[in-house]
PDB file of C-alpha atoms in Angstrom:
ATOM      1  CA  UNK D  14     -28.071   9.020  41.714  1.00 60.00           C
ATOM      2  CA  UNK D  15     -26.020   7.939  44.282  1.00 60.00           C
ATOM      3  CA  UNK D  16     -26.147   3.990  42.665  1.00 58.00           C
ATOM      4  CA  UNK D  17     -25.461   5.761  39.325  1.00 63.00           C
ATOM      5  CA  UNK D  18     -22.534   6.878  40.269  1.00 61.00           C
ATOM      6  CA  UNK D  19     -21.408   3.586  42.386  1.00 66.00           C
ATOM      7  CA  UNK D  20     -22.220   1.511  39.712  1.00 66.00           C
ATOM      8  CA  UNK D  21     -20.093   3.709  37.161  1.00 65.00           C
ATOM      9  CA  UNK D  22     -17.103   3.906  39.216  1.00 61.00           C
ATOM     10  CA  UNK D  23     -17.626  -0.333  39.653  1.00 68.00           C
ATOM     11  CA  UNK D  24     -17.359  -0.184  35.572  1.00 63.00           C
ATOM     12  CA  UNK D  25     -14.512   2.104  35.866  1.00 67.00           C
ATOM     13  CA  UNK D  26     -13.180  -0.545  38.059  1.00 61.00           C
ATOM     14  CA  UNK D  27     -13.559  -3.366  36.240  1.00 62.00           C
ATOM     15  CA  UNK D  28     -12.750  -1.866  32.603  1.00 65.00           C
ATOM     16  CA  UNK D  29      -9.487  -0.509  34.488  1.00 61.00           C
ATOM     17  CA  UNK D  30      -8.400  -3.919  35.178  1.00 58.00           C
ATOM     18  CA  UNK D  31      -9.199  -5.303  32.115  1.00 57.00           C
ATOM     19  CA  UNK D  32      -6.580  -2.871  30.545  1.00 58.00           C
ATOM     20  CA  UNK D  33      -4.534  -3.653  33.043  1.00 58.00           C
ATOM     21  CA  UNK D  34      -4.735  -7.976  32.490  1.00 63.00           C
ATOM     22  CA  UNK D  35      -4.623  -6.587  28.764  1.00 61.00           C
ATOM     23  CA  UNK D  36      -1.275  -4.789  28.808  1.00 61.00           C
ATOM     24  CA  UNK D  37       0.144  -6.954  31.414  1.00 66.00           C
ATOM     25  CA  UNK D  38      -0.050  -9.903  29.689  1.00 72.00           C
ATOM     26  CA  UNK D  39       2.289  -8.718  26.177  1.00 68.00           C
ATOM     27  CA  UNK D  40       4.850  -6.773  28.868  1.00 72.00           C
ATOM     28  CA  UNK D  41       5.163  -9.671  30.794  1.00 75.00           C
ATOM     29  CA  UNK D  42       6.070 -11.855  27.790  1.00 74.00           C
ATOM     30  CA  UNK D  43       8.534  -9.164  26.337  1.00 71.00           C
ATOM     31  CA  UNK D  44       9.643  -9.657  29.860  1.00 76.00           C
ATOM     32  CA  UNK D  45      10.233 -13.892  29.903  1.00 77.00           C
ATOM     33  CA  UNK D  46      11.575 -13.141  26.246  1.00 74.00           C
ATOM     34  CA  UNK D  47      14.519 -10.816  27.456  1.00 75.00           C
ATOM     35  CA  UNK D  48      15.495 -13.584  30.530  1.00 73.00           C
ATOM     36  CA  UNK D  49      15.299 -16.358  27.891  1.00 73.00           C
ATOM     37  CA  UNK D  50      17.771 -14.139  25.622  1.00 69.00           C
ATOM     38  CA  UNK D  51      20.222 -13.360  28.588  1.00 66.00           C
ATOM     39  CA  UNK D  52      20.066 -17.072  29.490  1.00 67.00           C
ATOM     40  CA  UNK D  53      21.441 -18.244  25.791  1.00 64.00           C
ATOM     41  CA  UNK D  54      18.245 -19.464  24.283  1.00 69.00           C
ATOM     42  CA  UNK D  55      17.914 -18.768  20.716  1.00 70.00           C
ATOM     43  CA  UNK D  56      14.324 -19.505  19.706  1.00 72.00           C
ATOM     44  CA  UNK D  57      12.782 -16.730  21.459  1.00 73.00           C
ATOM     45  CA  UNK D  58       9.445 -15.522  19.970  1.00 76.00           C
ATOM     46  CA  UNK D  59       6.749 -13.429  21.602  1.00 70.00           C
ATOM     47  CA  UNK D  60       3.476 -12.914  20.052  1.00 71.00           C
ATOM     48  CA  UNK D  61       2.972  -9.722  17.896  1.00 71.00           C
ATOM     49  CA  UNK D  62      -0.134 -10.053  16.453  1.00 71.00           C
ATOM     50  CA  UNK D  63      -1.972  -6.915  18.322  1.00 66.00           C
ATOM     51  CA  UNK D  64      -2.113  -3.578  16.089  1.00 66.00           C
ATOM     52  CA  UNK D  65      -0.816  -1.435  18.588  1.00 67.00           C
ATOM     53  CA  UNK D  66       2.306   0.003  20.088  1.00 69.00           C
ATOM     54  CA  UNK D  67       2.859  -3.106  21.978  1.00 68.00           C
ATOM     55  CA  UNK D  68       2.717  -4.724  18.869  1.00 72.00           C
ATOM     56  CA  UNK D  69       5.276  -2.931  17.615  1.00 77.00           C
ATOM     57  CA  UNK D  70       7.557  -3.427  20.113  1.00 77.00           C
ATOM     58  CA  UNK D  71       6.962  -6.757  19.937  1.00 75.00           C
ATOM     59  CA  UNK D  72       7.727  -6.917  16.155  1.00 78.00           C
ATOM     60  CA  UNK D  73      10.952  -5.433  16.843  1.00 80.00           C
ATOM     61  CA  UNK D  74      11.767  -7.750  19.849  1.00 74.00           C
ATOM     62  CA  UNK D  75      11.513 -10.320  17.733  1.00 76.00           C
ATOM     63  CA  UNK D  76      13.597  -8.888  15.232  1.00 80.00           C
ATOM     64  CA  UNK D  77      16.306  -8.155  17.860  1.00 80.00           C
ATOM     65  CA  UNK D  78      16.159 -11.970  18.686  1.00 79.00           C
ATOM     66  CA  UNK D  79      16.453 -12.700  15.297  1.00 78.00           C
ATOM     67  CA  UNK D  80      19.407 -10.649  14.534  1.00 77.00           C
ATOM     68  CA  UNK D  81      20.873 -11.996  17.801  1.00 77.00           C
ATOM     69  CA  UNK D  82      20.889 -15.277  17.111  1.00 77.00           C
ATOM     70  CA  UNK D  83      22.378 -14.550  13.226  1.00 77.00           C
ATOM     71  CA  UNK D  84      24.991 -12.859  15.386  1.00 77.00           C
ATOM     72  CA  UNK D  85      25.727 -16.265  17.429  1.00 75.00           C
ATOM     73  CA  UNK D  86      25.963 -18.402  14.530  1.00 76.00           C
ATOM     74  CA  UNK D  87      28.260 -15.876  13.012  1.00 77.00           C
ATOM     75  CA  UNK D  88      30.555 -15.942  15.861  1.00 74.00           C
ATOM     76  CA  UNK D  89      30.983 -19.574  16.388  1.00 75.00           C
ATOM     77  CA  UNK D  90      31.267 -20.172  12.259  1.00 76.00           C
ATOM     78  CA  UNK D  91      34.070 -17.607  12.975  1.00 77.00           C
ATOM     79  CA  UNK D  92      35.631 -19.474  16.192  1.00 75.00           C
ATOM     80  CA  UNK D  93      35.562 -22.404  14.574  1.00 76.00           C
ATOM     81  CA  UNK D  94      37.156 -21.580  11.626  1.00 80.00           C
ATOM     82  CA  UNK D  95      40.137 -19.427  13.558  1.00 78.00           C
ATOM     83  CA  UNK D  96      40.643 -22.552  15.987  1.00 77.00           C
ATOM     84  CA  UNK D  97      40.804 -24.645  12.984  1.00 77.00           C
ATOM     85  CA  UNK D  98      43.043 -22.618  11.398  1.00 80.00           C
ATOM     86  CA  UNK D  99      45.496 -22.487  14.601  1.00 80.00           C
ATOM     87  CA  UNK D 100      45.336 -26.308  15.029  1.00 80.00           C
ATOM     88  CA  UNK D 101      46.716 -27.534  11.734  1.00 81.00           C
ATOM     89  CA  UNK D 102      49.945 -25.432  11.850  1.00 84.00           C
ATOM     90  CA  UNK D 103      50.578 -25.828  15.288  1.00 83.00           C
ATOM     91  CA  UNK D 104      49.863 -30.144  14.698  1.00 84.00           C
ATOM     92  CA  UNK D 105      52.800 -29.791  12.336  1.00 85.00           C
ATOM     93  CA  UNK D 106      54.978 -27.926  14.740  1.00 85.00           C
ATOM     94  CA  UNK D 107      54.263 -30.286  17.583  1.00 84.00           C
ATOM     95  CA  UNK D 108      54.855 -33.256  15.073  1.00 86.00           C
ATOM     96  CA  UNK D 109      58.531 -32.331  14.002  1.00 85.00           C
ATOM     97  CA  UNK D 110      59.090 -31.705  17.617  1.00 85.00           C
ATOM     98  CA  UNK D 111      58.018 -35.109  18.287  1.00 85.00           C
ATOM     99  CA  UNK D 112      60.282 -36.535  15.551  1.00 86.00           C
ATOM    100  CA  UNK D 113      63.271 -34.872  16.511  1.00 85.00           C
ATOM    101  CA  UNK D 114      63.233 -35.868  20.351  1.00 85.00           C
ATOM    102  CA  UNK D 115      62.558 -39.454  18.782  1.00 84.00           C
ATOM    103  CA  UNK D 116      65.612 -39.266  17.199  1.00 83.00           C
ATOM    104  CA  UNK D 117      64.591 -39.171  13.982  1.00 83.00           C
ATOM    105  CA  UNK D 118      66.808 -36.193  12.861  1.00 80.00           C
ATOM    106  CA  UNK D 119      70.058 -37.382  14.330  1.00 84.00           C
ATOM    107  CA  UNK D 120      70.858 -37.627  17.931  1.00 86.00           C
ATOM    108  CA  UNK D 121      70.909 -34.714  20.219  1.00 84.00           C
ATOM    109  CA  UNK D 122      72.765 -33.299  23.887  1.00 87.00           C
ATOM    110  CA  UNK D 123      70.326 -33.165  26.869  1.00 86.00           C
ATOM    111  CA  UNK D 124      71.112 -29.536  26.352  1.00 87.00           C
ATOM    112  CA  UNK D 125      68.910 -30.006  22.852  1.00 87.00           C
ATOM    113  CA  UNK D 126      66.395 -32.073  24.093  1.00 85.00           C
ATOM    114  CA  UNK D 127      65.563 -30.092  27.577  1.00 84.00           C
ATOM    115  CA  UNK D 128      65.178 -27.244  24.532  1.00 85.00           C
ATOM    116  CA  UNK D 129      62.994 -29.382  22.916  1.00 85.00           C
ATOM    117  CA  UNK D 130      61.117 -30.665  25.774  1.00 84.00           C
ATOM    118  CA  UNK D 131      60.040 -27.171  26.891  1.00 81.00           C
ATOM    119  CA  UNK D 132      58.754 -26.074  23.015  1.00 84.00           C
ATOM    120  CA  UNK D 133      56.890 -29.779  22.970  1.00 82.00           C
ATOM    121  CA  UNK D 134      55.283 -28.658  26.488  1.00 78.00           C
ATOM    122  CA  UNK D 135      54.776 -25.321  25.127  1.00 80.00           C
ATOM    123  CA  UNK D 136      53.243 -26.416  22.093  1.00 83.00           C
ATOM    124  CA  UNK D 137      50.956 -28.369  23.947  1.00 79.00           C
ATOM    125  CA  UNK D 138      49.780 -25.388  26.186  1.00 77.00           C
ATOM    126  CA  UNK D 139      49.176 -23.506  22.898  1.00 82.00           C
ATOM    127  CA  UNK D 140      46.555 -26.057  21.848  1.00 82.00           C
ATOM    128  CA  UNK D 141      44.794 -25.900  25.214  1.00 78.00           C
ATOM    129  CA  UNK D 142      44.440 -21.933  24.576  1.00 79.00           C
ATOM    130  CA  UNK D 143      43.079 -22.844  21.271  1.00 80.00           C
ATOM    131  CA  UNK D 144      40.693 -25.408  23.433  1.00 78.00           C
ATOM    132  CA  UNK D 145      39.809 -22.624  25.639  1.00 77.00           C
ATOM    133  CA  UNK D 146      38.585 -20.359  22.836  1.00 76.00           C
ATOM    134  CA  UNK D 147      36.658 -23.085  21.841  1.00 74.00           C
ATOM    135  CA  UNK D 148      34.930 -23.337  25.612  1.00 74.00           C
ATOM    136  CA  UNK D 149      34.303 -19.915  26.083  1.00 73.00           C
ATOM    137  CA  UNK D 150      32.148 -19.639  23.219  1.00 70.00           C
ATOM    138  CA  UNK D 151      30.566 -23.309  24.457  1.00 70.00           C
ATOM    139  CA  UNK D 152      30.502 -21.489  28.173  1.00 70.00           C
ATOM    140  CA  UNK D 153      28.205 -18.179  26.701  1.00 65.00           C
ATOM    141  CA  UNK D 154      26.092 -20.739  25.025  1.00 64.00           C
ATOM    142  CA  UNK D 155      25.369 -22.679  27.443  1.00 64.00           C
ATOM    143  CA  UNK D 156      26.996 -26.051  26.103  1.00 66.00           C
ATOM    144  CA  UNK D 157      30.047 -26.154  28.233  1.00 68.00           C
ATOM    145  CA  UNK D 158      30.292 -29.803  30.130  1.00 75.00           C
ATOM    146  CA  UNK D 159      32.464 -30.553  33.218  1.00 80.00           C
ATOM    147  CA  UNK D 160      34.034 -33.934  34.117  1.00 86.00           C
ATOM    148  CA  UNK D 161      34.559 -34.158  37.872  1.00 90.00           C
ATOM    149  CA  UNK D 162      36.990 -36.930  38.932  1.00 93.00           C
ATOM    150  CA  UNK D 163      39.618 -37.724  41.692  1.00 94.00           C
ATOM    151  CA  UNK D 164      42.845 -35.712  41.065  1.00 91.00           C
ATOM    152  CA  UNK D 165      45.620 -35.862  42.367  1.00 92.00           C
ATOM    153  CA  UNK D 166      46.402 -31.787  43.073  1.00 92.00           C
ATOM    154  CA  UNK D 167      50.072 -32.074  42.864  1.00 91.00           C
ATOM    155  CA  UNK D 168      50.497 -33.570  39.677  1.00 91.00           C
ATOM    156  CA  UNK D 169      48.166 -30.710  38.471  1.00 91.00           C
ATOM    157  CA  UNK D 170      50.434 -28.413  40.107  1.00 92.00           C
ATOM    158  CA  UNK D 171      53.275 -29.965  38.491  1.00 90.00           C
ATOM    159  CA  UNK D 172      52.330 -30.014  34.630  1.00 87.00           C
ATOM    160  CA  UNK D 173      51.106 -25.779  35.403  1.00 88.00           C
ATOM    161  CA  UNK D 174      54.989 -25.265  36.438  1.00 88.00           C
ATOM    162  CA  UNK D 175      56.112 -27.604  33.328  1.00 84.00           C
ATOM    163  CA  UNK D 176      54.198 -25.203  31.144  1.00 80.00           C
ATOM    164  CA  UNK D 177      55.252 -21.982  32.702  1.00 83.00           C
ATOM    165  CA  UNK D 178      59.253 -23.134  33.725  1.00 81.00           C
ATOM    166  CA  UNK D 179      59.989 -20.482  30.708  1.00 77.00           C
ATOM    167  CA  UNK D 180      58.414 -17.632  31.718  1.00 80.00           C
ATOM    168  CA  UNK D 181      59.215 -18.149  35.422  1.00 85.00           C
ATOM    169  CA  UNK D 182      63.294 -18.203  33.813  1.00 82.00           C
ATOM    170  CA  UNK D 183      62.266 -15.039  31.811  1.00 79.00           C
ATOM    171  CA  UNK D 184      61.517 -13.606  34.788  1.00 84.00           C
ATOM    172  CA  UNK D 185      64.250 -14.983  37.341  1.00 86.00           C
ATOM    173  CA  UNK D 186      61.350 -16.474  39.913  1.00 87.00           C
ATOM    174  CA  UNK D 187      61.983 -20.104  40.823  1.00 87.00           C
ATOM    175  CA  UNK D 188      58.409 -22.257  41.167  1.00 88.00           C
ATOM    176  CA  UNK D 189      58.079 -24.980  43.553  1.00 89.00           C
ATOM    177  CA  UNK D 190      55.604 -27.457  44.856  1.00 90.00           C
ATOM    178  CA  UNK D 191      54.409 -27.484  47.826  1.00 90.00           C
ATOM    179  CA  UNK D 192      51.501 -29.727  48.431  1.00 88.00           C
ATOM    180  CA  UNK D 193      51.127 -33.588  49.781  1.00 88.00           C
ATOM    181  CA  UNK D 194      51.036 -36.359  47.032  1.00 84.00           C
ATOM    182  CA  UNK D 195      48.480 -37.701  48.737  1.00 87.00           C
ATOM    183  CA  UNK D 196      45.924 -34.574  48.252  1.00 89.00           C
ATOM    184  CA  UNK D 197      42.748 -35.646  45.887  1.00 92.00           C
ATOM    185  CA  UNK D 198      40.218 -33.479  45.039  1.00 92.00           C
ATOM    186  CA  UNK D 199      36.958 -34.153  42.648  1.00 94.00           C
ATOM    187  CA  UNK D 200      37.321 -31.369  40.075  1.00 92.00           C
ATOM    188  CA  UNK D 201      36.981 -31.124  36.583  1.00 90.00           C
ATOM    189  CA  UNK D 202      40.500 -31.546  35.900  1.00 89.00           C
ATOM    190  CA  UNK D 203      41.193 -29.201  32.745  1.00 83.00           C
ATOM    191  CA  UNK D 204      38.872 -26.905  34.316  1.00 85.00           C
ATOM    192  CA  UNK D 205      41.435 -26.296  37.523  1.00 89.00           C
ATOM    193  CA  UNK D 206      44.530 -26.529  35.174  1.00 87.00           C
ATOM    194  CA  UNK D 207      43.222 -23.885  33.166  1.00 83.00           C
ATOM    195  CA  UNK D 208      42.801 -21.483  36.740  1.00 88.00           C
ATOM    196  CA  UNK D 209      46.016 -22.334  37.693  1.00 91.00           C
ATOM    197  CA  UNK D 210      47.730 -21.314  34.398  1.00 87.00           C
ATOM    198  CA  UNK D 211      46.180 -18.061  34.866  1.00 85.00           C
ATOM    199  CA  UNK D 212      46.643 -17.645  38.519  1.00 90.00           C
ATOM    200  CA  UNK D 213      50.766 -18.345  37.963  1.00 91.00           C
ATOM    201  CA  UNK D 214      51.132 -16.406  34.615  1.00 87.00           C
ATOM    202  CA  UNK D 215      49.619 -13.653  36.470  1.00 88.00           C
ATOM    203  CA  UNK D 216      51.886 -14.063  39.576  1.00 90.00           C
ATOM    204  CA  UNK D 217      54.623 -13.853  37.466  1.00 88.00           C
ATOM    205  CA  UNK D 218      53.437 -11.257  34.898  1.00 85.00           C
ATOM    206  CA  UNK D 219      52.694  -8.859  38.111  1.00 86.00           C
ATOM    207  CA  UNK D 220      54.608  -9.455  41.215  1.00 79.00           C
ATOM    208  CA  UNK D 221      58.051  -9.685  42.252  1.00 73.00           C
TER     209      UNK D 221
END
C-alpha cells in the first residue's frame, strides 16, 4: 500500500510538471512577444496552434501585433505626409527671403535686413521642428542615428540665441554667452542644439 501510494504521488509529481513545462512554455512566449512589441519590433508572432485558452490568447496577441503594426505604418504615412506638406511652403518662404537679402528686390536699410535676417533664422528653426517631428517618430521606432563629432560649444550656444533673439526681445531678457571658444565636446551636434532650444525657450517662456 504504502508503495501504491508513493508511487502515485511520484506520478502526481511528474504529470504536475509536465503541465507546468506545458503552460510555461506558450506564457513565456506571450511573454518575449510583449518585450519585443515594447522594444519597436514589428514582426512579432507567437505560436497559436494549441486548441485551448492559451490558444486563444495567443490568437488575439497576434492580432494585437497585427493591428499595432497597421497602426505604425499609419502614423509615419501620416508624419510624412504633414512634414512634407510643411516643407514645401515654408522652402518658398525661406527662398523669397533669400532673394530679397540678395538684393534681388531692390536694396534695403540694415533696419530691413536685421528684419530679414531674424525671419531667414527663424525660418530655418521652423524646418528643424519639422526635422524633429520627423526624429521622434524615427526615435519610437528605433531608427534614430546620432553623429558624434568635435564641437565647438559656443558656436552651438551662439546659433540657439540667433534663433531665440526674438522671443528673448518679446520678453525683455537679454541672452549672453558665456563659455570659452576653446570648449569642444563630442556630441551629436543637432542632437544638443535641439536641448538647448528647449532648455532657453523654456527659460524664457517660465522665468523672469
Amino acid at each position: 500500500y504504502a508503495q501504491a501510494v508513493t508511487l502515485g504521488v511520484l506520478f502526481s509529481v511528474v504529470i504536475a510538471v509536465a503541465l507546468a513545462r506545458t503552460l510555461a512554455r506558450p506564457i513565456q512566449a506571450l511573454r518575449k512577444g510583449a518585450e519585443d512589441i515594447g522594444r519597436g519590433r514589428r514582426d512579432v508572432k507567437v505560436n497559436e496552434d494549441r486548441g485551448d485558452e492559451l490558444g486563444d490568447l495567443a490568437r488575439q496577441f497576434n492580432l494585437m501585433a497585427r493591428q499595432l503594426a497597421e497602426l505604425d505604418e499609419l502614423k509615419e504615412s501620416f508624419v510624412a505626409k504633414i512634414t512634407h506638406d510643411l516643407r514645401n511652403p515654408l522652402s518658398a518662404i525661406v527662398g523669397y527671403i533669400d532673394a530679397v537679402l540678395l538684393g534681388m528686390m531692390g536694396p534695403l536699410d540694415p533696419k530691413q535686413v536685421k528684419a530679414l535676417r531674424v525671419a531667414q533664422s527663424s525660418g530655418a528653426y521652423l524646418g528643424g521642428l519639422i526635422d524633429d517631428i520627423l526624429d521622434v517618430t524615427k526615435l519610437e521606432a528605433g531608427k534614430m542615428e546620432f553623429e558624434p563629432m568635435p564641437i565647438r560649444v559656443s558656436a552651438v550656444a551662439e546659433k540657439v540665441l540667433e534663433l531665440m533673439q526674438v522671443k528673448a526681445a518679446e520678453y525683455g531678457v537679454t541672452t549672453v554667452v558665456e563659455l570659452p571658444d576653446d570648449a569642444i565636446v563630442r556630441v551629436d551636434e543637432k542632437g544638443l542644439r535641439r536641448i538647448l532650444l528647449n532648455l532657453v525657450s523654456n527659460a524664457l517662456k517660465f522665468t523672469p
